[in-house]
């Protein structure tokens, strides 16, 4: 159940990961701040604010082991319960470079499959995200989510 990462076209990155957990738990872990703070920041301490509704804002601040902080924010654009979340994503350290994330949830063959497609404004922003080490960070976050889901069951 490792993360599959594909750079697609000029503007997209597609991440796919399966979880050995019910769809309802994976959905809940993505839609409530009290759960997101346990896995989103790759196991680091995380402050999470989430107004989960279309037009609602979110902001997460990851706290590194040496006092570093990384803040991210966005706006929820669309929700189809148990199926789809569309939201914007922006790292506050590089303001103005906003991508649109489309998270699709499906239950197949006893596993919850999460497919995240990030669409960037231009190829430079997409390539910058790839160069930032986002694949490693996503792998760590989804490993943390896999472990956290076991505590939710």
mmCIF file with all atom_site columns, C-alpha atoms in Angstrom:
data_model
loop_
_atom_site.group_PDB
_atom_site.id
_atom_site.type_symbol
_atom_site.label_atom_id
_atom_site.label_alt_id
_atom_site.label_comp_id
_atom_site.label_asym_id
_atom_site.label_entity_id
_atom_site.label_seq_id
_atom_site.pdbx_PDB_ins_code
_atom_site.Cartn_x
_atom_site.Cartn_y
_atom_site.Cartn_z
_atom_site.occupancy
_atom_site.B_iso_or_equiv
_atom_site.pdbx_formal_charge
_atom_site.auth_seq_id
_atom_site.auth_comp_id
_atom_site.auth_asym_id
_atom_site.auth_atom_id
_atom_site.pdbx_PDB_model_num
ATOM 1   C CA . UNK A 1 1   ? 0.000   0.000  0.000   1.00 0.00 ? 1   UNK A CA 1
ATOM 2   C CA . UNK A 1 2   ? 2.763   2.408  -0.858  1.00 0.00 ? 2   UNK A CA 1
ATOM 3   C CA . UNK A 1 3   ? 2.149   5.821  -2.342  1.00 0.00 ? 3   UNK A CA 1
ATOM 4   C CA . UNK A 1 4   ? 2.023   6.032  -6.133  1.00 0.00 ? 4   UNK A CA 1
ATOM 5   C CA . UNK A 1 5   ? 3.126   9.430  -7.490  1.00 0.00 ? 5   UNK A CA 1
ATOM 6   C CA . UNK A 1 6   ? 2.674   10.523 -11.102 1.00 0.00 ? 6   UNK A CA 1
ATOM 7   C CA . UNK A 1 7   ? 3.560   13.815 -12.735 1.00 0.00 ? 7   UNK A CA 1
ATOM 8   C CA . UNK A 1 8   ? 0.833   14.267 -15.330 1.00 0.00 ? 8   UNK A CA 1
ATOM 9   C CA . UNK A 1 9   ? 0.745   16.752 -18.192 1.00 0.00 ? 9   UNK A CA 1
ATOM 10  C CA . UNK A 1 10  ? 2.219   20.195 -17.532 1.00 0.00 ? 10  UNK A CA 1
ATOM 11  C CA . UNK A 1 11  ? 0.232   21.147 -14.449 1.00 0.00 ? 11  UNK A CA 1
ATOM 12  C CA . UNK A 1 12  ? -0.646  18.090 -12.344 1.00 0.00 ? 12  UNK A CA 1
ATOM 13  C CA . UNK A 1 13  ? 0.678   15.712 -9.719  1.00 0.00 ? 13  UNK A CA 1
ATOM 14  C CA . UNK A 1 14  ? -1.442  12.660 -8.916  1.00 0.00 ? 14  UNK A CA 1
ATOM 15  C CA . UNK A 1 15  ? -0.974  10.743 -5.644  1.00 0.00 ? 15  UNK A CA 1
ATOM 16  C CA . UNK A 1 16  ? -2.737  7.424  -5.056  1.00 0.00 ? 16  UNK A CA 1
ATOM 17  C CA . UNK A 1 17  ? -2.660  5.460  -1.816  1.00 0.00 ? 17  UNK A CA 1
ATOM 18  C CA . UNK A 1 18  ? -4.749  2.575  -0.469  1.00 0.00 ? 18  UNK A CA 1
ATOM 19  C CA . UNK A 1 19  ? -5.604  2.192  3.210   1.00 0.00 ? 19  UNK A CA 1
ATOM 20  C CA . UNK A 1 20  ? -6.669  -0.962 5.018   1.00 0.00 ? 20  UNK A CA 1
ATOM 21  C CA . UNK A 1 21  ? -9.513  0.884  6.735   1.00 0.00 ? 21  UNK A CA 1
ATOM 22  C CA . UNK A 1 22  ? -13.185 1.615  6.136   1.00 0.00 ? 22  UNK A CA 1
ATOM 23  C CA . UNK A 1 23  ? -13.999 4.533  3.857   1.00 0.00 ? 23  UNK A CA 1
ATOM 24  C CA . UNK A 1 24  ? -15.860 6.248  6.692   1.00 0.00 ? 24  UNK A CA 1
ATOM 25  C CA . UNK A 1 25  ? -12.725 6.346  8.872   1.00 0.00 ? 25  UNK A CA 1
ATOM 26  C CA . UNK A 1 26  ? -10.471 7.660  6.098   1.00 0.00 ? 26  UNK A CA 1
ATOM 27  C CA . UNK A 1 27  ? -13.080 10.320 5.307   1.00 0.00 ? 27  UNK A CA 1
ATOM 28  C CA . UNK A 1 28  ? -13.384 11.336 8.967   1.00 0.00 ? 28  UNK A CA 1
ATOM 29  C CA . UNK A 1 29  ? -9.589  11.533 9.305   1.00 0.00 ? 29  UNK A CA 1
ATOM 30  C CA . UNK A 1 30  ? -9.567  14.062 6.431   1.00 0.00 ? 30  UNK A CA 1
ATOM 31  C CA . UNK A 1 31  ? -12.545 16.148 7.511   1.00 0.00 ? 31  UNK A CA 1
ATOM 32  C CA . UNK A 1 32  ? -12.075 16.850 11.229  1.00 0.00 ? 32  UNK A CA 1
ATOM 33  C CA . UNK A 1 33  ? -9.288  18.962 12.702  1.00 0.00 ? 33  UNK A CA 1
ATOM 34  C CA . UNK A 1 34  ? -9.048  16.758 15.799  1.00 0.00 ? 34  UNK A CA 1
ATOM 35  C CA . UNK A 1 35  ? -7.941  13.900 13.533  1.00 0.00 ? 35  UNK A CA 1
ATOM 36  C CA . UNK A 1 36  ? -5.889  15.844 10.972  1.00 0.00 ? 36  UNK A CA 1
ATOM 37  C CA . UNK A 1 37  ? -3.555  17.166 13.679  1.00 0.00 ? 37  UNK A CA 1
ATOM 38  C CA . UNK A 1 38  ? -2.464  13.583 14.451  1.00 0.00 ? 38  UNK A CA 1
ATOM 39  C CA . UNK A 1 39  ? -1.233  12.610 10.992  1.00 0.00 ? 39  UNK A CA 1
ATOM 40  C CA . UNK A 1 40  ? -1.073  15.496 8.510   1.00 0.00 ? 40  UNK A CA 1
ATOM 41  C CA . UNK A 1 41  ? 2.265   16.861 9.714   1.00 0.00 ? 41  UNK A CA 1
ATOM 42  C CA . UNK A 1 42  ? 4.154   13.581 9.247   1.00 0.00 ? 42  UNK A CA 1
ATOM 43  C CA . UNK A 1 43  ? 4.126   12.815 12.961  1.00 0.00 ? 43  UNK A CA 1
ATOM 44  C CA . UNK A 1 44  ? 5.218   16.286 14.069  1.00 0.00 ? 44  UNK A CA 1
ATOM 45  C CA . UNK A 1 45  ? 3.057   18.367 16.359  1.00 0.00 ? 45  UNK A CA 1
ATOM 46  C CA . UNK A 1 46  ? 0.419   20.199 14.327  1.00 0.00 ? 46  UNK A CA 1
ATOM 47  C CA . UNK A 1 47  ? -2.100  22.936 15.008  1.00 0.00 ? 47  UNK A CA 1
ATOM 48  C CA . UNK A 1 48  ? -5.122  22.371 12.780  1.00 0.00 ? 48  UNK A CA 1
ATOM 49  C CA . UNK A 1 49  ? -8.020  24.705 12.069  1.00 0.00 ? 49  UNK A CA 1
ATOM 50  C CA . UNK A 1 50  ? -10.703 23.530 9.658   1.00 0.00 ? 50  UNK A CA 1
ATOM 51  C CA . UNK A 1 51  ? -14.087 24.972 8.756   1.00 0.00 ? 51  UNK A CA 1
ATOM 52  C CA . UNK A 1 52  ? -15.211 21.988 6.695   1.00 0.00 ? 52  UNK A CA 1
ATOM 53  C CA . UNK A 1 53  ? -17.868 23.366 4.369   1.00 0.00 ? 53  UNK A CA 1
ATOM 54  C CA . UNK A 1 54  ? -17.805 24.879 0.874   1.00 0.00 ? 54  UNK A CA 1
ATOM 55  C CA . UNK A 1 55  ? -16.247 28.309 1.313   1.00 0.00 ? 55  UNK A CA 1
ATOM 56  C CA . UNK A 1 56  ? -14.718 27.300 4.647   1.00 0.00 ? 56  UNK A CA 1
ATOM 57  C CA . UNK A 1 57  ? -11.061 27.982 5.357   1.00 0.00 ? 57  UNK A CA 1
ATOM 58  C CA . UNK A 1 58  ? -8.385  25.678 6.730   1.00 0.00 ? 58  UNK A CA 1
ATOM 59  C CA . UNK A 1 59  ? -4.915  26.328 8.195   1.00 0.00 ? 59  UNK A CA 1
ATOM 60  C CA . UNK A 1 60  ? -2.357  23.862 9.538   1.00 0.00 ? 60  UNK A CA 1
ATOM 61  C CA . UNK A 1 61  ? 0.892   24.761 11.289  1.00 0.00 ? 61  UNK A CA 1
ATOM 62  C CA . UNK A 1 62  ? 3.476   21.997 11.525  1.00 0.00 ? 62  UNK A CA 1
ATOM 63  C CA . UNK A 1 63  ? 6.009   22.297 14.351  1.00 0.00 ? 63  UNK A CA 1
ATOM 64  C CA . UNK A 1 64  ? 9.408   20.729 13.664  1.00 0.00 ? 64  UNK A CA 1
ATOM 65  C CA . UNK A 1 65  ? 11.616  19.151 16.337  1.00 0.00 ? 65  UNK A CA 1
ATOM 66  C CA . UNK A 1 66  ? 14.000  22.133 16.402  1.00 0.00 ? 66  UNK A CA 1
ATOM 67  C CA . UNK A 1 67  ? 11.346  24.832 16.707  1.00 0.00 ? 67  UNK A CA 1
ATOM 68  C CA . UNK A 1 68  ? 10.762  25.317 12.981  1.00 0.00 ? 68  UNK A CA 1
ATOM 69  C CA . UNK A 1 69  ? 7.233   26.060 11.820  1.00 0.00 ? 69  UNK A CA 1
ATOM 70  C CA . UNK A 1 70  ? 5.631   25.526 8.446   1.00 0.00 ? 70  UNK A CA 1
ATOM 71  C CA . UNK A 1 71  ? 2.152   26.925 7.847   1.00 0.00 ? 71  UNK A CA 1
ATOM 72  C CA . UNK A 1 72  ? -0.265  25.926 5.093   1.00 0.00 ? 72  UNK A CA 1
ATOM 73  C CA . UNK A 1 73  ? -3.718  27.210 4.269   1.00 0.00 ? 73  UNK A CA 1
ATOM 74  C CA . UNK A 1 74  ? -6.556  26.949 1.825   1.00 0.00 ? 74  UNK A CA 1
ATOM 75  C CA . UNK A 1 75  ? -10.251 27.114 1.157   1.00 0.00 ? 75  UNK A CA 1
ATOM 76  C CA . UNK A 1 76  ? -12.698 24.254 0.784   1.00 0.00 ? 76  UNK A CA 1
ATOM 77  C CA . UNK A 1 77  ? -14.432 24.569 -2.584  1.00 0.00 ? 77  UNK A CA 1
ATOM 78  C CA . UNK A 1 78  ? -16.541 21.437 -2.967  1.00 0.00 ? 78  UNK A CA 1
ATOM 79  C CA . UNK A 1 79  ? -17.629 18.472 -0.853  1.00 0.00 ? 79  UNK A CA 1
ATOM 80  C CA . UNK A 1 80  ? -19.396 15.296 -1.917  1.00 0.00 ? 80  UNK A CA 1
ATOM 81  C CA . UNK A 1 81  ? -19.647 13.265 1.315   1.00 0.00 ? 81  UNK A CA 1
ATOM 82  C CA . UNK A 1 82  ? -17.584 10.061 1.289   1.00 0.00 ? 82  UNK A CA 1
ATOM 83  C CA . UNK A 1 83  ? -16.471 10.767 -2.302  1.00 0.00 ? 83  UNK A CA 1
ATOM 84  C CA . UNK A 1 84  ? -14.789 14.107 -2.977  1.00 0.00 ? 84  UNK A CA 1
ATOM 85  C CA . UNK A 1 85  ? -13.080 17.125 -1.421  1.00 0.00 ? 85  UNK A CA 1
ATOM 86  C CA . UNK A 1 86  ? -11.865 19.994 -3.610  1.00 0.00 ? 86  UNK A CA 1
ATOM 87  C CA . UNK A 1 87  ? -9.776  22.645 -1.880  1.00 0.00 ? 87  UNK A CA 1
ATOM 88  C CA . UNK A 1 88  ? -6.977  25.096 -2.489  1.00 0.00 ? 88  UNK A CA 1
ATOM 89  C CA . UNK A 1 89  ? -3.496  24.598 -1.025  1.00 0.00 ? 89  UNK A CA 1
ATOM 90  C CA . UNK A 1 90  ? -0.892  27.266 -0.289  1.00 0.00 ? 90  UNK A CA 1
ATOM 91  C CA . UNK A 1 91  ? 2.349   27.134 1.694   1.00 0.00 ? 91  UNK A CA 1
ATOM 92  C CA . UNK A 1 92  ? 2.565   30.417 3.581   1.00 0.00 ? 92  UNK A CA 1
ATOM 93  C CA . UNK A 1 93  ? 6.345   30.425 3.072   1.00 0.00 ? 93  UNK A CA 1
ATOM 94  C CA . UNK A 1 94  ? 5.757   31.019 -0.646  1.00 0.00 ? 94  UNK A CA 1
ATOM 95  C CA . UNK A 1 95  ? 2.535   33.034 -0.804  1.00 0.00 ? 95  UNK A CA 1
ATOM 96  C CA . UNK A 1 96  ? 0.609   33.387 -4.036  1.00 0.00 ? 96  UNK A CA 1
ATOM 97  C CA . UNK A 1 97  ? 1.540   29.955 -5.370  1.00 0.00 ? 97  UNK A CA 1
ATOM 98  C CA . UNK A 1 98  ? -1.820  28.253 -4.952  1.00 0.00 ? 98  UNK A CA 1
ATOM 99  C CA . UNK A 1 99  ? -2.761  24.829 -6.254  1.00 0.00 ? 99  UNK A CA 1
ATOM 100 C CA . UNK A 1 100 ? -6.152  23.138 -6.358  1.00 0.00 ? 100 UNK A CA 1
ATOM 101 C CA . UNK A 1 101 ? -6.382  19.709 -4.718  1.00 0.00 ? 101 UNK A CA 1
ATOM 102 C CA . UNK A 1 102 ? -9.015  17.186 -5.696  1.00 0.00 ? 102 UNK A CA 1
ATOM 103 C CA . UNK A 1 103 ? -9.211  14.297 -3.184  1.00 0.00 ? 103 UNK A CA 1
ATOM 104 C CA . UNK A 1 104 ? -11.280 11.341 -4.407  1.00 0.00 ? 104 UNK A CA 1
ATOM 105 C CA . UNK A 1 105 ? -12.282 8.566  -2.001  1.00 0.00 ? 105 UNK A CA 1
ATOM 106 C CA . UNK A 1 106 ? -13.402 5.088  -3.105  1.00 0.00 ? 106 UNK A CA 1
ATOM 107 C CA . UNK A 1 107 ? -13.811 1.685  -1.457  1.00 0.00 ? 107 UNK A CA 1
ATOM 108 C CA . UNK A 1 108 ? -12.478 -1.165 -3.623  1.00 0.00 ? 108 UNK A CA 1
ATOM 109 C CA . UNK A 1 109 ? -11.586 -4.762 -2.825  1.00 0.00 ? 109 UNK A CA 1
ATOM 110 C CA . UNK A 1 110 ? -11.742 -4.161 0.923   1.00 0.00 ? 110 UNK A CA 1
ATOM 111 C CA . UNK A 1 111 ? -9.481  -1.088 0.826   1.00 0.00 ? 111 UNK A CA 1
ATOM 112 C CA . UNK A 1 112 ? -10.118 2.643  0.803   1.00 0.00 ? 112 UNK A CA 1
ATOM 113 C CA . UNK A 1 113 ? -8.372  4.183  -2.197  1.00 0.00 ? 113 UNK A CA 1
ATOM 114 C CA . UNK A 1 114 ? -7.504  7.861  -1.995  1.00 0.00 ? 114 UNK A CA 1
ATOM 115 C CA . UNK A 1 115 ? -6.527  9.676  -5.183  1.00 0.00 ? 115 UNK A CA 1
ATOM 116 C CA . UNK A 1 116 ? -5.284  13.245 -4.837  1.00 0.00 ? 116 UNK A CA 1
ATOM 117 C CA . UNK A 1 117 ? -4.796  15.372 -7.931  1.00 0.00 ? 117 UNK A CA 1
ATOM 118 C CA . UNK A 1 118 ? -3.035  18.704 -7.448  1.00 0.00 ? 118 UNK A CA 1
ATOM 119 C CA . UNK A 1 119 ? -3.368  21.182 -10.300 1.00 0.00 ? 119 UNK A CA 1
ATOM 120 C CA . UNK A 1 120 ? -0.948  24.100 -10.435 1.00 0.00 ? 120 UNK A CA 1
ATOM 121 C CA . UNK A 1 121 ? -1.208  27.505 -12.120 1.00 0.00 ? 121 UNK A CA 1
ATOM 122 C CA . UNK A 1 122 ? 1.881   26.815 -14.230 1.00 0.00 ? 122 UNK A CA 1
ATOM 123 C CA . UNK A 1 123 ? 4.566   24.218 -14.879 1.00 0.00 ? 123 UNK A CA 1
ATOM 124 C CA . UNK A 1 124 ? 7.130   26.094 -12.770 1.00 0.00 ? 124 UNK A CA 1
ATOM 125 C CA . UNK A 1 125 ? 4.913   25.843 -9.673  1.00 0.00 ? 125 UNK A CA 1
ATOM 126 C CA . UNK A 1 126 ? 4.284   22.147 -10.343 1.00 0.00 ? 126 UNK A CA 1
ATOM 127 C CA . UNK A 1 127 ? 7.996   21.435 -10.827 1.00 0.00 ? 127 UNK A CA 1
ATOM 128 C CA . UNK A 1 128 ? 8.819   23.482 -7.720  1.00 0.00 ? 128 UNK A CA 1
ATOM 129 C CA . UNK A 1 129 ? 6.456   21.314 -5.677  1.00 0.00 ? 129 UNK A CA 1
ATOM 130 C CA . UNK A 1 130 ? 8.116   18.164 -7.017  1.00 0.00 ? 130 UNK A CA 1
ATOM 131 C CA . UNK A 1 131 ? 11.587  19.578 -6.206  1.00 0.00 ? 131 UNK A CA 1
ATOM 132 C CA . UNK A 1 132 ? 10.479  20.557 -2.680  1.00 0.00 ? 132 UNK A CA 1
ATOM 133 C CA . UNK A 1 133 ? 10.473  16.946 -1.512  1.00 0.00 ? 133 UNK A CA 1
ATOM 134 C CA . UNK A 1 134 ? 6.682   16.760 -1.366  1.00 0.00 ? 134 UNK A CA 1
ATOM 135 C CA . UNK A 1 135 ? 6.721   13.092 -2.347  1.00 0.00 ? 135 UNK A CA 1
ATOM 136 C CA . UNK A 1 136 ? 8.737   12.211 0.772   1.00 0.00 ? 136 UNK A CA 1
ATOM 137 C CA . UNK A 1 137 ? 6.468   14.360 2.941   1.00 0.00 ? 137 UNK A CA 1
ATOM 138 C CA . UNK A 1 138 ? 3.319   12.799 1.462   1.00 0.00 ? 138 UNK A CA 1
ATOM 139 C CA . UNK A 1 139 ? 4.704   9.298  2.063   1.00 0.00 ? 139 UNK A CA 1
ATOM 140 C CA . UNK A 1 140 ? 5.434   10.151 5.705   1.00 0.00 ? 140 UNK A CA 1
ATOM 141 C CA . UNK A 1 141 ? 2.002   11.733 6.210   1.00 0.00 ? 141 UNK A CA 1
ATOM 142 C CA . UNK A 1 142 ? 0.172   8.767  4.716   1.00 0.00 ? 142 UNK A CA 1
ATOM 143 C CA . UNK A 1 143 ? 2.227   6.348  6.845   1.00 0.00 ? 143 UNK A CA 1
ATOM 144 C CA . UNK A 1 144 ? 1.216   8.405  9.876   1.00 0.00 ? 144 UNK A CA 1
ATOM 145 C CA . UNK A 1 145 ? -2.404  8.268  8.677   1.00 0.00 ? 145 UNK A CA 1
ATOM 146 C CA . UNK A 1 146 ? -2.236  4.472  8.272   1.00 0.00 ? 146 UNK A CA 1
ATOM 147 C CA . UNK A 1 147 ? -1.058  4.194  11.879  1.00 0.00 ? 147 UNK A CA 1
ATOM 148 C CA . UNK A 1 148 ? -3.567  6.730  13.157  1.00 0.00 ? 148 UNK A CA 1
ATOM 149 C CA . UNK A 1 149 ? -6.490  4.950  11.447  1.00 0.00 ? 149 UNK A CA 1
ATOM 150 C CA . UNK A 1 150 ? -5.736  1.905  13.626  1.00 0.00 ? 150 UNK A CA 1
ATOM 151 C CA . UNK A 1 151 ? -6.410  4.023  16.724  1.00 0.00 ? 151 UNK A CA 1
ATOM 152 C CA . UNK A 1 152 ? -9.756  5.229  15.320  1.00 0.00 ? 152 UNK A CA 1
ATOM 153 C CA . UNK A 1 153 ? -11.213 1.767  14.706  1.00 0.00 ? 153 UNK A CA 1
#
